[in-house]
Amino acid sequence: MALSEEDIDLLRSCMQAAVRDAPLVSEYFHEALFNSAPETRRLYRTDLSRQGELLMNRMSIIMTQMHDVQTLRPFVEDLALRHVGYGVQPEHYPLVREALLTALRRLLGKTFTPTAAAAWTEAYNEVAAIMIEIAYNDGGSAPSGQT
């Protein structure tokens, strides 16, 4: 990935702070997402606290591998195919990015600097591009039993 080591360190630092307040990140994220795109609420089949746990878990896994795209890619590919099964469409990815940035900005306050926001935006866009490529450009479909 095109992120610098400094960017990756910044991402991980933000992630460590976010993990400490995971329920708030989930609350802020879902609030922002549903306010900007109420139609996305129907994509959530389990309770939002469980979804928040999954969000933080997946983000943590991605953050640990941001330096090595070859190691990260199989995980992201699986995640992409699962999201197809949940009904996620390519146009949802920018909405999720903005909700995530809003949640981090709200949680971290002044420590979520413009530099941190830029690093998160770049990281998210790179992961989302892989997911969209796999899920929609390679004829992806949900793995059986993954809906």
mmCIF file of N, CA and C in Angstrom:
data_model
loop_
_atom_site.group_PDB
_atom_site.id
_atom_site.type_symbol
_atom_site.label_atom_id
_atom_site.label_comp_id
_atom_site.label_asym_id
_atom_site.label_seq_id
_atom_site.Cartn_x
_atom_site.Cartn_y
_atom_site.Cartn_z
ATOM 1 N N MET A 1 0.835 -1.170 0.000
ATOM 2 C CA MET A 1 0.000 0.000 0.000
ATOM 3 C C MET A 1 0.882 1.236 0.000
ATOM 4 N N ALA A 2 0.343 2.320 -0.423
ATOM 5 C CA ALA A 2 1.116 3.535 -0.602
ATOM 6 C C ALA A 2 1.278 4.358 0.669
ATOM 7 N N LEU A 3 0.867 3.840 1.776
ATOM 8 C CA LEU A 3 0.993 4.574 3.027
ATOM 9 C C LEU A 3 2.434 4.543 3.522
ATOM 10 N N SER A 4 2.876 5.661 4.077
ATOM 11 C CA SER A 4 4.219 5.716 4.656
ATOM 12 C C SER A 4 4.205 5.047 6.028
ATOM 13 N N GLU A 5 5.379 4.761 6.530
ATOM 14 C CA GLU A 5 5.487 4.199 7.883
ATOM 15 C C GLU A 5 4.899 5.155 8.913
ATOM 16 N N GLU A 6 5.095 6.459 8.699
ATOM 17 C CA GLU A 6 4.524 7.452 9.612
ATOM 18 C C GLU A 6 3.001 7.401 9.585
ATOM 19 N N ASP A 7 2.437 7.251 8.379
ATOM 20 C CA ASP A 7 0.981 7.134 8.254
ATOM 21 C C ASP A 7 0.472 5.898 8.988
ATOM 22 N N ILE A 8 1.152 4.793 8.807
ATOM 23 C CA ILE A 8 0.748 3.542 9.455
ATOM 24 C C ILE A 8 0.844 3.669 10.975
ATOM 25 N N ASP A 9 1.888 4.307 11.460
ATOM 26 C CA ASP A 9 2.013 4.542 12.903
ATOM 27 C C ASP A 9 0.857 5.403 13.408
ATOM 28 N N LEU A 10 0.487 6.410 12.644
ATOM 29 C CA LEU A 10 -0.621 7.287 13.012
ATOM 30 C C LEU A 10 -1.947 6.521 13.023
ATOM 31 N N LEU A 11 -2.154 5.687 12.019
ATOM 32 C CA LEU A 11 -3.361 4.846 11.970
ATOM 33 C C LEU A 11 -3.447 3.950 13.196
ATOM 34 N N ARG A 12 -2.357 3.322 13.513
ATOM 35 C CA ARG A 12 -2.338 2.401 14.652
ATOM 36 C C ARG A 12 -2.545 3.134 15.971
ATOM 37 N N SER A 13 -1.993 4.313 16.090
ATOM 38 C CA SER A 13 -2.179 5.105 17.295
ATOM 39 C C SER A 13 -3.657 5.472 17.471
ATOM 40 N N CYS A 14 -4.284 5.911 16.402
ATOM 41 C CA CYS A 14 -5.719 6.219 16.442
ATOM 42 C C CYS A 14 -6.523 4.965 16.765
ATOM 43 N N MET A 15 -6.126 3.853 16.178
ATOM 44 C CA MET A 15 -6.848 2.603 16.392
ATOM 45 C C MET A 15 -6.756 2.167 17.848
ATOM 46 N N GLN A 16 -5.584 2.315 18.456
ATOM 47 C CA GLN A 16 -5.434 1.959 19.865
ATOM 48 C C GLN A 16 -6.392 2.770 20.734
ATOM 49 N N ALA A 17 -6.493 4.050 20.456
ATOM 50 C CA ALA A 17 -7.417 4.899 21.211
ATOM 51 C C ALA A 17 -8.865 4.493 20.940
ATOM 52 N N ALA A 18 -9.177 4.155 19.708
ATOM 53 C CA ALA A 18 -10.539 3.764 19.350
ATOM 54 C C ALA A 18 -10.938 2.452 20.020
ATOM 55 N N VAL A 19 -10.019 1.513 20.092
ATOM 56 C CA VAL A 19 -10.315 0.216 20.709
ATOM 57 C C VAL A 19 -10.674 0.398 22.181
ATOM 58 N N ARG A 20 -10.020 1.333 22.847
ATOM 59 C CA ARG A 20 -10.318 1.588 24.261
ATOM 60 C C ARG A 20 -11.763 2.042 24.464
ATOM 61 N N ASP A 21 -12.325 2.705 23.455
ATOM 62 C CA ASP A 21 -13.699 3.207 23.532
ATOM 63 C C ASP A 21 -14.545 2.624 22.406
ATOM 64 N N ALA A 22 -14.384 1.336 22.155
ATOM 65 C CA ALA A 22 -15.060 0.677 21.032
ATOM 66 C C ALA A 22 -16.573 0.891 21.010
ATOM 67 N N PRO A 23 -17.275 0.797 22.142
ATOM 68 C CA PRO A 23 -18.725 1.025 22.070
ATOM 69 C C PRO A 23 -19.089 2.425 21.574
ATOM 70 N N LEU A 24 -18.292 3.423 21.963
ATOM 71 C CA LEU A 24 -18.558 4.779 21.475
ATOM 72 C C LEU A 24 -18.276 4.897 19.986
ATOM 73 N N VAL A 25 -17.213 4.271 19.524
ATOM 74 C CA VAL A 25 -16.909 4.298 18.088
ATOM 75 C C VAL A 25 -18.087 3.714 17.325
ATOM 76 N N SER A 26 -18.589 2.588 17.789
ATOM 77 C CA SER A 26 -19.732 1.956 17.136
ATOM 78 C C SER A 26 -20.944 2.876 17.140
ATOM 79 N N GLU A 27 -21.226 3.456 18.298
ATOM 80 C CA GLU A 27 -22.374 4.364 18.400
ATOM 81 C C GLU A 27 -22.228 5.542 17.442
ATOM 82 N N TYR A 28 -21.079 6.189 17.466
ATOM 83 C CA TYR A 28 -20.845 7.347 16.605
ATOM 84 C C TYR A 28 -20.872 6.966 15.125
ATOM 85 N N PHE A 29 -20.271 5.819 14.811
ATOM 86 C CA PHE A 29 -20.239 5.354 13.427
ATOM 87 C C PHE A 29 -21.650 5.103 12.904
ATOM 88 N N HIS A 30 -22.421 4.321 13.640
ATOM 89 C CA HIS A 30 -23.761 3.985 13.166
ATOM 90 C C HIS A 30 -24.674 5.203 13.125
ATOM 91 N N GLU A 31 -24.540 6.077 14.088
ATOM 92 C CA GLU A 31 -25.325 7.314 14.078
ATOM 93 C C GLU A 31 -25.027 8.125 12.819
ATOM 94 N N ALA A 32 -23.742 8.295 12.519
ATOM 95 C CA ALA A 32 -23.354 9.061 11.335
ATOM 96 C C ALA A 32 -23.824 8.382 10.054
ATOM 97 N N LEU A 33 -23.656 7.062 9.975
ATOM 98 C CA LEU A 33 -24.059 6.333 8.774
ATOM 99 C C LEU A 33 -25.562 6.416 8.560
ATOM 100 N N PHE A 34 -26.340 6.157 9.591
ATOM 101 C CA PHE A 34 -27.795 6.139 9.441
ATOM 102 C C PHE A 34 -28.368 7.540 9.238
ATOM 103 N N ASN A 35 -27.694 8.573 9.766
ATOM 104 C CA ASN A 35 -28.138 9.941 9.503
ATOM 105 C C ASN A 35 -27.899 10.330 8.044
ATOM 106 N N SER A 36 -26.774 9.899 7.495
ATOM 107 C CA SER A 36 -26.458 10.271 6.109
ATOM 108 C C SER A 36 -27.129 9.353 5.097
ATOM 109 N N ALA A 37 -27.383 8.101 5.491
ATOM 110 C CA ALA A 37 -27.961 7.122 4.563
ATOM 111 C C ALA A 37 -28.881 6.170 5.332
ATOM 112 N N PRO A 38 -30.077 6.619 5.686
ATOM 113 C CA PRO A 38 -30.976 5.786 6.490
ATOM 114 C C PRO A 38 -31.270 4.420 5.874
ATOM 115 N N GLU A 39 -31.201 4.338 4.565
ATOM 116 C CA GLU A 39 -31.491 3.068 3.890
ATOM 117 C C GLU A 39 -30.480 1.977 4.220
ATOM 118 N N THR A 40 -29.318 2.349 4.744
ATOM 119 C CA THR A 40 -28.308 1.345 5.073
ATOM 120 C C THR A 40 -28.668 0.570 6.346
ATOM 121 N N ARG A 41 -29.596 1.069 7.123
ATOM 122 C CA ARG A 41 -29.980 0.384 8.364
ATOM 123 C C ARG A 41 -30.466 -1.035 8.075
ATOM 124 N N ARG A 42 -31.129 -1.235 6.956
ATOM 125 C CA ARG A 42 -31.675 -2.555 6.612
ATOM 126 C C ARG A 42 -30.575 -3.592 6.333
ATOM 127 N N LEU A 43 -29.351 -3.142 6.120
ATOM 128 C CA LEU A 43 -28.246 -4.060 5.844
ATOM 129 C C LEU A 43 -27.728 -4.748 7.106
ATOM 130 N N TYR A 44 -28.133 -4.257 8.260
ATOM 131 C CA TYR A 44 -27.658 -4.795 9.530
ATOM 132 C C TYR A 44 -28.644 -5.823 10.050
ATOM 133 N N ARG A 45 -28.193 -7.065 10.113
ATOM 134 C CA ARG A 45 -29.070 -8.161 10.504
ATOM 135 C C ARG A 45 -28.910 -8.566 11.960
ATOM 136 N N THR A 46 -27.880 -8.061 12.617
ATOM 137 C CA THR A 46 -27.698 -8.334 14.040
ATOM 138 C C THR A 46 -27.731 -7.001 14.782
ATOM 139 N N ASP A 47 -27.752 -7.077 16.100
ATOM 140 C CA ASP A 47 -27.822 -5.846 16.877
ATOM 141 C C ASP A 47 -26.566 -5.002 16.659
ATOM 142 N N LEU A 48 -26.722 -3.713 16.856
ATOM 143 C CA LEU A 48 -25.630 -2.792 16.554
ATOM 144 C C LEU A 48 -24.444 -2.941 17.495
ATOM 145 N N SER A 49 -24.659 -3.392 18.713
ATOM 146 C CA SER A 49 -23.500 -3.594 19.589
ATOM 147 C C SER A 49 -22.622 -4.713 19.038
ATOM 148 N N ARG A 50 -23.242 -5.768 18.530
ATOM 149 C CA ARG A 50 -22.475 -6.861 17.904
ATOM 150 C C ARG A 50 -21.789 -6.359 16.636
ATOM 151 N N GLN A 51 -22.487 -5.557 15.859
ATOM 152 C CA GLN A 51 -21.888 -4.996 14.650
ATOM 153 C C GLN A 51 -20.687 -4.114 14.996
ATOM 154 N N GLY A 52 -20.796 -3.383 16.099
ATOM 155 C CA GLY A 52 -19.677 -2.552 16.537
ATOM 156 C C GLY A 52 -18.463 -3.381 16.908
ATOM 157 N N GLU A 53 -18.706 -4.507 17.575
ATOM 158 C CA GLU A 53 -17.605 -5.416 17.907
ATOM 159 C C GLU A 53 -16.932 -5.931 16.640
ATOM 160 N N LEU A 54 -17.755 -6.319 15.669
ATOM 161 C CA LEU A 54 -17.209 -6.813 14.404
ATOM 162 C C LEU A 54 -16.426 -5.721 13.681
ATOM 163 N N LEU A 55 -16.956 -4.512 13.670
ATOM 164 C CA LEU A 55 -16.268 -3.385 13.034
ATOM 165 C C LEU A 55 -14.887 -3.179 13.650
ATOM 166 N N MET A 56 -14.831 -3.124 14.959
ATOM 167 C CA MET A 56 -13.552 -2.889 15.626
ATOM 168 C C MET A 56 -12.595 -4.058 15.423
ATOM 169 N N ASN A 57 -13.118 -5.272 15.459
ATOM 170 C CA ASN A 57 -12.286 -6.448 15.221
ATOM 171 C C ASN A 57 -11.679 -6.402 13.825
ATOM 172 N N ARG A 58 -12.505 -6.152 12.829
ATOM 173 C CA ARG A 58 -12.016 -6.128 11.442
ATOM 174 C C ARG A 58 -11.025 -5.000 11.220
ATOM 175 N N MET A 59 -11.328 -3.840 11.797
ATOM 176 C CA MET A 59 -10.408 -2.713 11.659
ATOM 177 C C MET A 59 -9.068 -3.030 12.320
ATOM 178 N N SER A 60 -9.104 -3.676 13.463
ATOM 179 C CA SER A 60 -7.853 -4.035 14.155
ATOM 180 C C SER A 60 -7.018 -4.991 13.320
ATOM 181 N N ILE A 61 -7.664 -5.971 12.731
ATOM 182 C CA ILE A 61 -6.943 -6.924 11.882
ATOM 183 C C ILE A 61 -6.301 -6.200 10.705
ATOM 184 N N ILE A 62 -7.054 -5.337 10.071
ATOM 185 C CA ILE A 62 -6.525 -4.589 8.922
ATOM 186 C C ILE A 62 -5.355 -3.712 9.349
ATOM 187 N N MET A 63 -5.490 -3.038 10.481
ATOM 188 C CA MET A 63 -4.413 -2.147 10.944
ATOM 189 C C MET A 63 -3.123 -2.908 11.224
ATOM 190 N N THR A 64 -3.232 -4.149 11.703
ATOM 191 C CA THR A 64 -2.004 -4.895 11.990
ATOM 192 C C THR A 64 -1.267 -5.302 10.719
ATOM 193 N N GLN A 65 -1.967 -5.308 9.588
ATOM 194 C CA GLN A 65 -1.354 -5.760 8.338
ATOM 195 C C GLN A 65 -1.222 -4.673 7.277
ATOM 196 N N MET A 66 -1.479 -3.419 7.624
ATOM 197 C CA MET A 66 -1.452 -2.341 6.630
ATOM 198 C C MET A 66 -0.106 -2.222 5.919
ATOM 199 N N HIS A 67 0.935 -2.671 6.543
ATOM 200 C CA HIS A 67 2.278 -2.565 5.965
ATOM 201 C C HIS A 67 2.549 -3.646 4.908
ATOM 202 N N ASP A 68 1.694 -4.670 4.840
ATOM 203 C CA ASP A 68 1.964 -5.813 3.961
ATOM 204 C C ASP A 68 0.691 -6.226 3.217
ATOM 205 N N VAL A 69 0.474 -5.644 2.063
ATOM 206 C CA VAL A 69 -0.764 -5.873 1.322
ATOM 207 C C VAL A 69 -0.939 -7.330 0.912
ATOM 208 N N GLN A 70 0.135 -8.038 0.668
ATOM 209 C CA GLN A 70 0.019 -9.447 0.270
ATOM 210 C C GLN A 70 -0.543 -10.299 1.413
ATOM 211 N N THR A 71 -0.167 -9.984 2.624
ATOM 212 C CA THR A 71 -0.702 -10.689 3.780
ATOM 213 C C THR A 71 -2.148 -10.269 4.045
ATOM 214 N N LEU A 72 -2.444 -9.013 3.844
ATOM 215 C CA LEU A 72 -3.762 -8.453 4.109
ATOM 216 C C LEU A 72 -4.806 -8.861 3.072
ATOM 217 N N ARG A 73 -4.409 -9.026 1.845
ATOM 218 C CA ARG A 73 -5.349 -9.221 0.734
ATOM 219 C C ARG A 73 -6.330 -10.386 0.930
ATOM 220 N N PRO A 74 -5.920 -11.580 1.327
ATOM 221 C CA PRO A 74 -6.904 -12.667 1.486
ATOM 222 C C PRO A 74 -8.003 -12.333 2.505
ATOM 223 N N PHE A 75 -7.629 -11.684 3.584
ATOM 224 C CA PHE A 75 -8.624 -11.274 4.580
ATOM 225 C C PHE A 75 -9.610 -10.283 3.971
ATOM 226 N N VAL A 76 -9.096 -9.299 3.261
ATOM 227 C CA VAL A 76 -9.943 -8.270 2.652
ATOM 228 C C VAL A 76 -10.823 -8.877 1.561
ATOM 229 N N GLU A 77 -10.286 -9.823 0.799
ATOM 230 C CA GLU A 77 -11.084 -10.494 -0.232
ATOM 231 C C GLU A 77 -12.265 -11.233 0.398
ATOM 232 N N ASP A 78 -12.019 -11.957 1.479
ATOM 233 C CA ASP A 78 -13.092 -12.665 2.169
ATOM 234 C C ASP A 78 -14.126 -11.680 2.701
ATOM 235 N N LEU A 79 -13.664 -10.599 3.277
ATOM 236 C CA LEU A 79 -14.554 -9.566 3.799
ATOM 237 C C LEU A 79 -15.412 -8.981 2.672
ATOM 238 N N ALA A 80 -14.820 -8.758 1.530
ATOM 239 C CA ALA A 80 -15.559 -8.215 0.381
ATOM 240 C C ALA A 80 -16.689 -9.138 -0.039
ATOM 241 N N LEU A 81 -16.395 -10.403 -0.148
ATOM 242 C CA LEU A 81 -17.419 -11.362 -0.580
ATOM 243 C C LEU A 81 -18.531 -11.495 0.458
ATOM 244 N N ARG A 82 -18.167 -11.430 1.715
ATOM 245 C CA ARG A 82 -19.197 -11.456 2.761
ATOM 246 C C ARG A 82 -20.127 -10.249 2.627
ATOM 247 N N HIS A 83 -19.541 -9.088 2.369
ATOM 248 C CA HIS A 83 -20.346 -7.870 2.263
ATOM 249 C C HIS A 83 -21.301 -7.903 1.069
ATOM 250 N N VAL A 84 -20.917 -8.565 0.010
ATOM 251 C CA VAL A 84 -21.851 -8.747 -1.106
ATOM 252 C C VAL A 84 -23.080 -9.490 -0.598
ATOM 253 N N GLY A 85 -22.867 -10.537 0.164
ATOM 254 C CA GLY A 85 -23.972 -11.320 0.709
ATOM 255 C C GLY A 85 -24.859 -10.531 1.648
ATOM 256 N N TYR A 86 -24.306 -9.508 2.271
ATOM 257 C CA TYR A 86 -25.099 -8.680 3.181
ATOM 258 C C TYR A 86 -25.907 -7.621 2.424
ATOM 259 N N GLY A 87 -25.618 -7.474 1.133
ATOM 260 C CA GLY A 87 -26.342 -6.493 0.332
ATOM 261 C C GLY A 87 -25.607 -5.180 0.130
ATOM 262 N N VAL A 88 -24.360 -5.124 0.539
ATOM 263 C CA VAL A 88 -23.576 -3.906 0.370
ATOM 264 C C VAL A 88 -23.300 -3.683 -1.113
ATOM 265 N N GLN A 89 -23.441 -2.436 -1.537
ATOM 266 C CA GLN A 89 -23.201 -2.040 -2.920
ATOM 267 C C GLN A 89 -21.988 -1.102 -2.975
ATOM 268 N N PRO A 90 -21.365 -0.959 -4.133
ATOM 269 C CA PRO A 90 -20.192 -0.075 -4.226
ATOM 270 C C PRO A 90 -20.464 1.345 -3.727
ATOM 271 N N GLU A 91 -21.652 1.849 -3.936
ATOM 272 C CA GLU A 91 -21.958 3.225 -3.508
ATOM 273 C C GLU A 91 -22.026 3.370 -1.988
ATOM 274 N N HIS A 92 -22.051 2.274 -1.260
ATOM 275 C CA HIS A 92 -22.058 2.346 0.199
ATOM 276 C C HIS A 92 -20.660 2.636 0.765
ATOM 277 N N TYR A 93 -19.632 2.281 0.044
ATOM 278 C CA TYR A 93 -18.278 2.422 0.576
ATOM 279 C C TYR A 93 -17.903 3.862 0.933
ATOM 280 N N PRO A 94 -18.195 4.860 0.098
ATOM 281 C CA PRO A 94 -17.889 6.237 0.511
ATOM 282 C C PRO A 94 -18.705 6.683 1.730
ATOM 283 N N LEU A 95 -19.938 6.198 1.843
ATOM 284 C CA LEU A 95 -20.771 6.531 3.002
ATOM 285 C C LEU A 95 -20.153 5.974 4.282
ATOM 286 N N VAL A 96 -19.665 4.759 4.200
ATOM 287 C CA VAL A 96 -19.021 4.127 5.354
ATOM 288 C C VAL A 96 -17.739 4.871 5.709
ATOM 289 N N ARG A 97 -16.972 5.262 4.688
ATOM 290 C CA ARG A 97 -15.733 6.020 4.959
ATOM 291 C C ARG A 97 -16.055 7.293 5.736
ATOM 292 N N GLU A 98 -17.043 8.026 5.278
ATOM 293 C CA GLU A 98 -17.378 9.281 5.946
ATOM 294 C C GLU A 98 -17.900 9.046 7.360
ATOM 295 N N ALA A 99 -18.678 7.995 7.556
ATOM 296 C CA ALA A 99 -19.174 7.677 8.898
ATOM 297 C C ALA A 99 -18.014 7.293 9.819
ATOM 298 N N LEU A 100 -17.062 6.541 9.292
ATOM 299 C CA LEU A 100 -15.894 6.158 10.084
ATOM 300 C C LEU A 100 -15.068 7.382 10.466
ATOM 301 N N LEU A 101 -14.828 8.260 9.511
ATOM 302 C CA LEU A 101 -14.072 9.481 9.810
ATOM 303 C C LEU A 101 -14.807 10.348 10.831
ATOM 304 N N THR A 102 -16.113 10.443 10.692
ATOM 305 C CA THR A 102 -16.913 11.207 11.650
ATOM 306 C C THR A 102 -16.788 10.612 13.048
ATOM 307 N N ALA A 103 -16.888 9.287 13.131
ATOM 308 C CA ALA A 103 -16.785 8.616 14.430
ATOM 309 C C ALA A 103 -15.416 8.847 15.060
ATOM 310 N N LEU A 104 -14.373 8.705 14.279
ATOM 311 C CA LEU A 104 -13.022 8.906 14.815
ATOM 312 C C LEU A 104 -12.805 10.360 15.229
ATOM 313 N N ARG A 105 -13.264 11.272 14.405
ATOM 314 C CA ARG A 105 -13.130 12.700 14.724
ATOM 315 C C ARG A 105 -13.871 13.026 16.027
ATOM 316 N N ARG A 106 -15.053 12.492 16.158
ATOM 317 C CA ARG A 106 -15.865 12.745 17.347
ATOM 318 C C ARG A 106 -15.227 12.114 18.598
ATOM 319 N N LEU A 107 -14.714 10.918 18.457
ATOM 320 C CA LEU A 107 -14.112 10.226 19.594
ATOM 321 C C LEU A 107 -12.777 10.849 19.998
ATOM 322 N N LEU A 108 -11.926 11.116 19.020
ATOM 323 C CA LEU A 108 -10.551 11.519 19.302
ATOM 324 C C LEU A 108 -10.362 13.026 19.427
ATOM 325 N N GLY A 109 -11.349 13.792 18.996
ATOM 326 C CA GLY A 109 -11.270 15.246 19.117
ATOM 327 C C GLY A 109 -10.067 15.827 18.391
ATOM 328 N N LYS A 110 -9.369 16.713 19.081
ATOM 329 C CA LYS A 110 -8.239 17.428 18.467
ATOM 330 C C LYS A 110 -7.083 16.515 18.090
ATOM 331 N N THR A 111 -7.011 15.335 18.697
ATOM 332 C CA THR A 111 -5.916 14.429 18.347
ATOM 333 C C THR A 111 -6.144 13.776 16.983
ATOM 334 N N PHE A 112 -7.367 13.878 16.474
ATOM 335 C CA PHE A 112 -7.633 13.387 15.113
ATOM 336 C C PHE A 112 -7.378 14.549 14.157
ATOM 337 N N THR A 113 -6.121 14.733 13.874
ATOM 338 C CA THR A 113 -5.644 15.872 13.091
ATOM 339 C C THR A 113 -5.984 15.701 11.608
ATOM 340 N N PRO A 114 -5.847 16.764 10.832
ATOM 341 C CA PRO A 114 -6.020 16.622 9.379
ATOM 342 C C PRO A 114 -5.072 15.573 8.786
ATOM 343 N N THR A 115 -3.878 15.445 9.340
ATOM 344 C CA THR A 115 -2.938 14.430 8.862
ATOM 345 C C THR A 115 -3.470 13.031 9.159
ATOM 346 N N ALA A 116 -4.037 12.855 10.347
ATOM 347 C CA ALA A 116 -4.628 11.557 10.698
ATOM 348 C C ALA A 116 -5.821 11.264 9.790
ATOM 349 N N ALA A 117 -6.657 12.253 9.568
ATOM 350 C CA ALA A 117 -7.823 12.065 8.692
ATOM 351 C C ALA A 117 -7.390 11.689 7.285
ATOM 352 N N ALA A 118 -6.339 12.317 6.797
ATOM 353 C CA ALA A 118 -5.836 12.002 5.457
ATOM 354 C C ALA A 118 -5.299 10.568 5.398
ATOM 355 N N ALA A 119 -4.583 10.144 6.434
ATOM 356 C CA ALA A 119 -4.053 8.778 6.463
ATOM 357 C C ALA A 119 -5.198 7.773 6.513
ATOM 358 N N TRP A 120 -6.201 8.037 7.338
ATOM 359 C CA TRP A 120 -7.358 7.142 7.408
ATOM 360 C C TRP A 120 -8.101 7.101 6.081
ATOM 361 N N THR A 121 -8.241 8.234 5.446
ATOM 362 C CA THR A 121 -8.926 8.281 4.153
ATOM 363 C C THR A 121 -8.171 7.450 3.129
ATOM 364 N N GLU A 122 -6.865 7.615 3.073
ATOM 365 C CA GLU A 122 -6.063 6.850 2.113
ATOM 366 C C GLU A 122 -6.138 5.356 2.405
ATOM 367 N N ALA A 123 -5.993 4.991 3.664
ATOM 368 C CA ALA A 123 -6.047 3.569 4.035
ATOM 369 C C ALA A 123 -7.416 2.978 3.692
ATOM 370 N N TYR A 124 -8.464 3.677 4.063
ATOM 371 C CA TYR A 124 -9.814 3.187 3.776
ATOM 372 C C TYR A 124 -10.019 3.045 2.271
ATOM 373 N N ASN A 125 -9.621 4.060 1.524
ATOM 374 C CA ASN A 125 -9.815 4.012 0.072
ATOM 375 C C ASN A 125 -9.073 2.844 -0.562
ATOM 376 N N GLU A 126 -7.889 2.546 -0.066
ATOM 377 C CA GLU A 126 -7.117 1.428 -0.617
ATOM 378 C C GLU A 126 -7.788 0.086 -0.305
ATOM 379 N N VAL A 127 -8.244 -0.079 0.925
ATOM 380 C CA VAL A 127 -8.919 -1.321 1.296
ATOM 381 C C VAL A 127 -10.245 -1.434 0.543
ATOM 382 N N ALA A 128 -11.001 -0.340 0.480
ATOM 383 C CA ALA A 128 -12.284 -0.349 -0.227
ATOM 384 C C ALA A 128 -12.094 -0.666 -1.706
ATOM 385 N N ALA A 129 -11.029 -0.158 -2.306
ATOM 386 C CA ALA A 129 -10.774 -0.439 -3.722
ATOM 387 C C ALA A 129 -10.560 -1.936 -3.952
ATOM 388 N N ILE A 130 -9.830 -2.583 -3.059
ATOM 389 C CA ILE A 130 -9.634 -4.032 -3.166
ATOM 390 C C ILE A 130 -10.973 -4.742 -3.014
ATOM 391 N N MET A 131 -11.745 -4.326 -2.020
ATOM 392 C CA MET A 131 -13.030 -4.973 -1.775
ATOM 393 C C MET A 131 -13.969 -4.819 -2.969
ATOM 394 N N ILE A 132 -14.042 -3.628 -3.516
ATOM 395 C CA ILE A 132 -14.918 -3.381 -4.662
ATOM 396 C C ILE A 132 -14.447 -4.171 -5.878
ATOM 397 N N GLU A 133 -13.146 -4.194 -6.097
ATOM 398 C CA GLU A 133 -12.597 -4.962 -7.227
ATOM 399 C C GLU A 133 -12.981 -6.434 -7.115
ATOM 400 N N ILE A 134 -12.779 -6.999 -5.958
ATOM 401 C CA ILE A 134 -13.060 -8.421 -5.750
ATOM 402 C C ILE A 134 -14.559 -8.691 -5.834
ATOM 403 N N ALA A 135 -15.334 -7.879 -5.153
ATOM 404 C CA ALA A 135 -16.762 -8.147 -5.025
ATOM 405 C C ALA A 135 -17.560 -7.842 -6.280
ATOM 406 N N TYR A 136 -17.161 -6.847 -7.028
ATOM 407 C CA TYR A 136 -18.018 -6.389 -8.121
ATOM 408 C C TYR A 136 -17.367 -6.456 -9.497
ATOM 409 N N ASN A 137 -16.062 -6.373 -9.566
ATOM 410 C CA ASN A 137 -15.404 -6.414 -10.878
ATOM 411 C C ASN A 137 -14.945 -7.799 -11.267
ATOM 412 N N ASP A 138 -14.816 -8.686 -10.271
ATOM 413 C CA ASP A 138 -14.413 -10.066 -10.562
ATOM 414 C C ASP A 138 -15.617 -11.004 -10.552
ATOM 415 N N GLY A 139 -16.813 -10.402 -10.602
ATOM 416 C CA GLY A 139 -18.017 -11.233 -10.586
ATOM 417 C C GLY A 139 -18.233 -11.883 -9.252
ATOM 418 N N GLY A 140 -17.820 -11.223 -8.181
ATOM 419 C CA GLY A 140 -17.933 -11.796 -6.851
ATOM 420 C C GLY A 140 -19.355 -12.069 -6.449
ATOM 421 N N SER A 141 -19.488 -13.091 -5.656
ATOM 422 C CA SER A 141 -20.776 -13.401 -5.043
ATOM 423 C C SER A 141 -20.503 -13.894 -3.630
ATOM 424 N N ALA A 142 -21.504 -13.832 -2.819
ATOM 425 C CA ALA A 142 -21.312 -14.213 -1.431
ATOM 426 C C ALA A 142 -20.977 -15.688 -1.319
ATOM 427 N N PRO A 143 -20.035 -16.036 -0.441
ATOM 428 C CA PRO A 143 -19.776 -17.440 -0.199
ATOM 429 C C PRO A 143 -21.053 -18.096 0.332
ATOM 430 N N SER A 144 -21.266 -19.349 0.007
ATOM 431 C CA SER A 144 -22.492 -19.995 0.464
ATOM 432 C C SER A 144 -22.554 -19.999 1.980
ATOM 433 N N GLY A 145 -23.753 -19.717 2.486
ATOM 434 C CA GLY A 145 -23.958 -19.682 3.923
ATOM 435 C C GLY A 145 -23.437 -18.440 4.596
ATOM 436 N N GLN A 146 -23.051 -17.420 3.861
ATOM 437 C CA GLN A 146 -22.450 -16.237 4.452
ATOM 438 C C GLN A 146 -23.381 -15.037 4.462
ATOM 439 N N THR A 147 -24.645 -15.200 4.387
ATOM 440 C CA THR A 147 -25.539 -14.051 4.396
ATOM 441 C C THR A 147 -26.037 -13.715 5.753
#
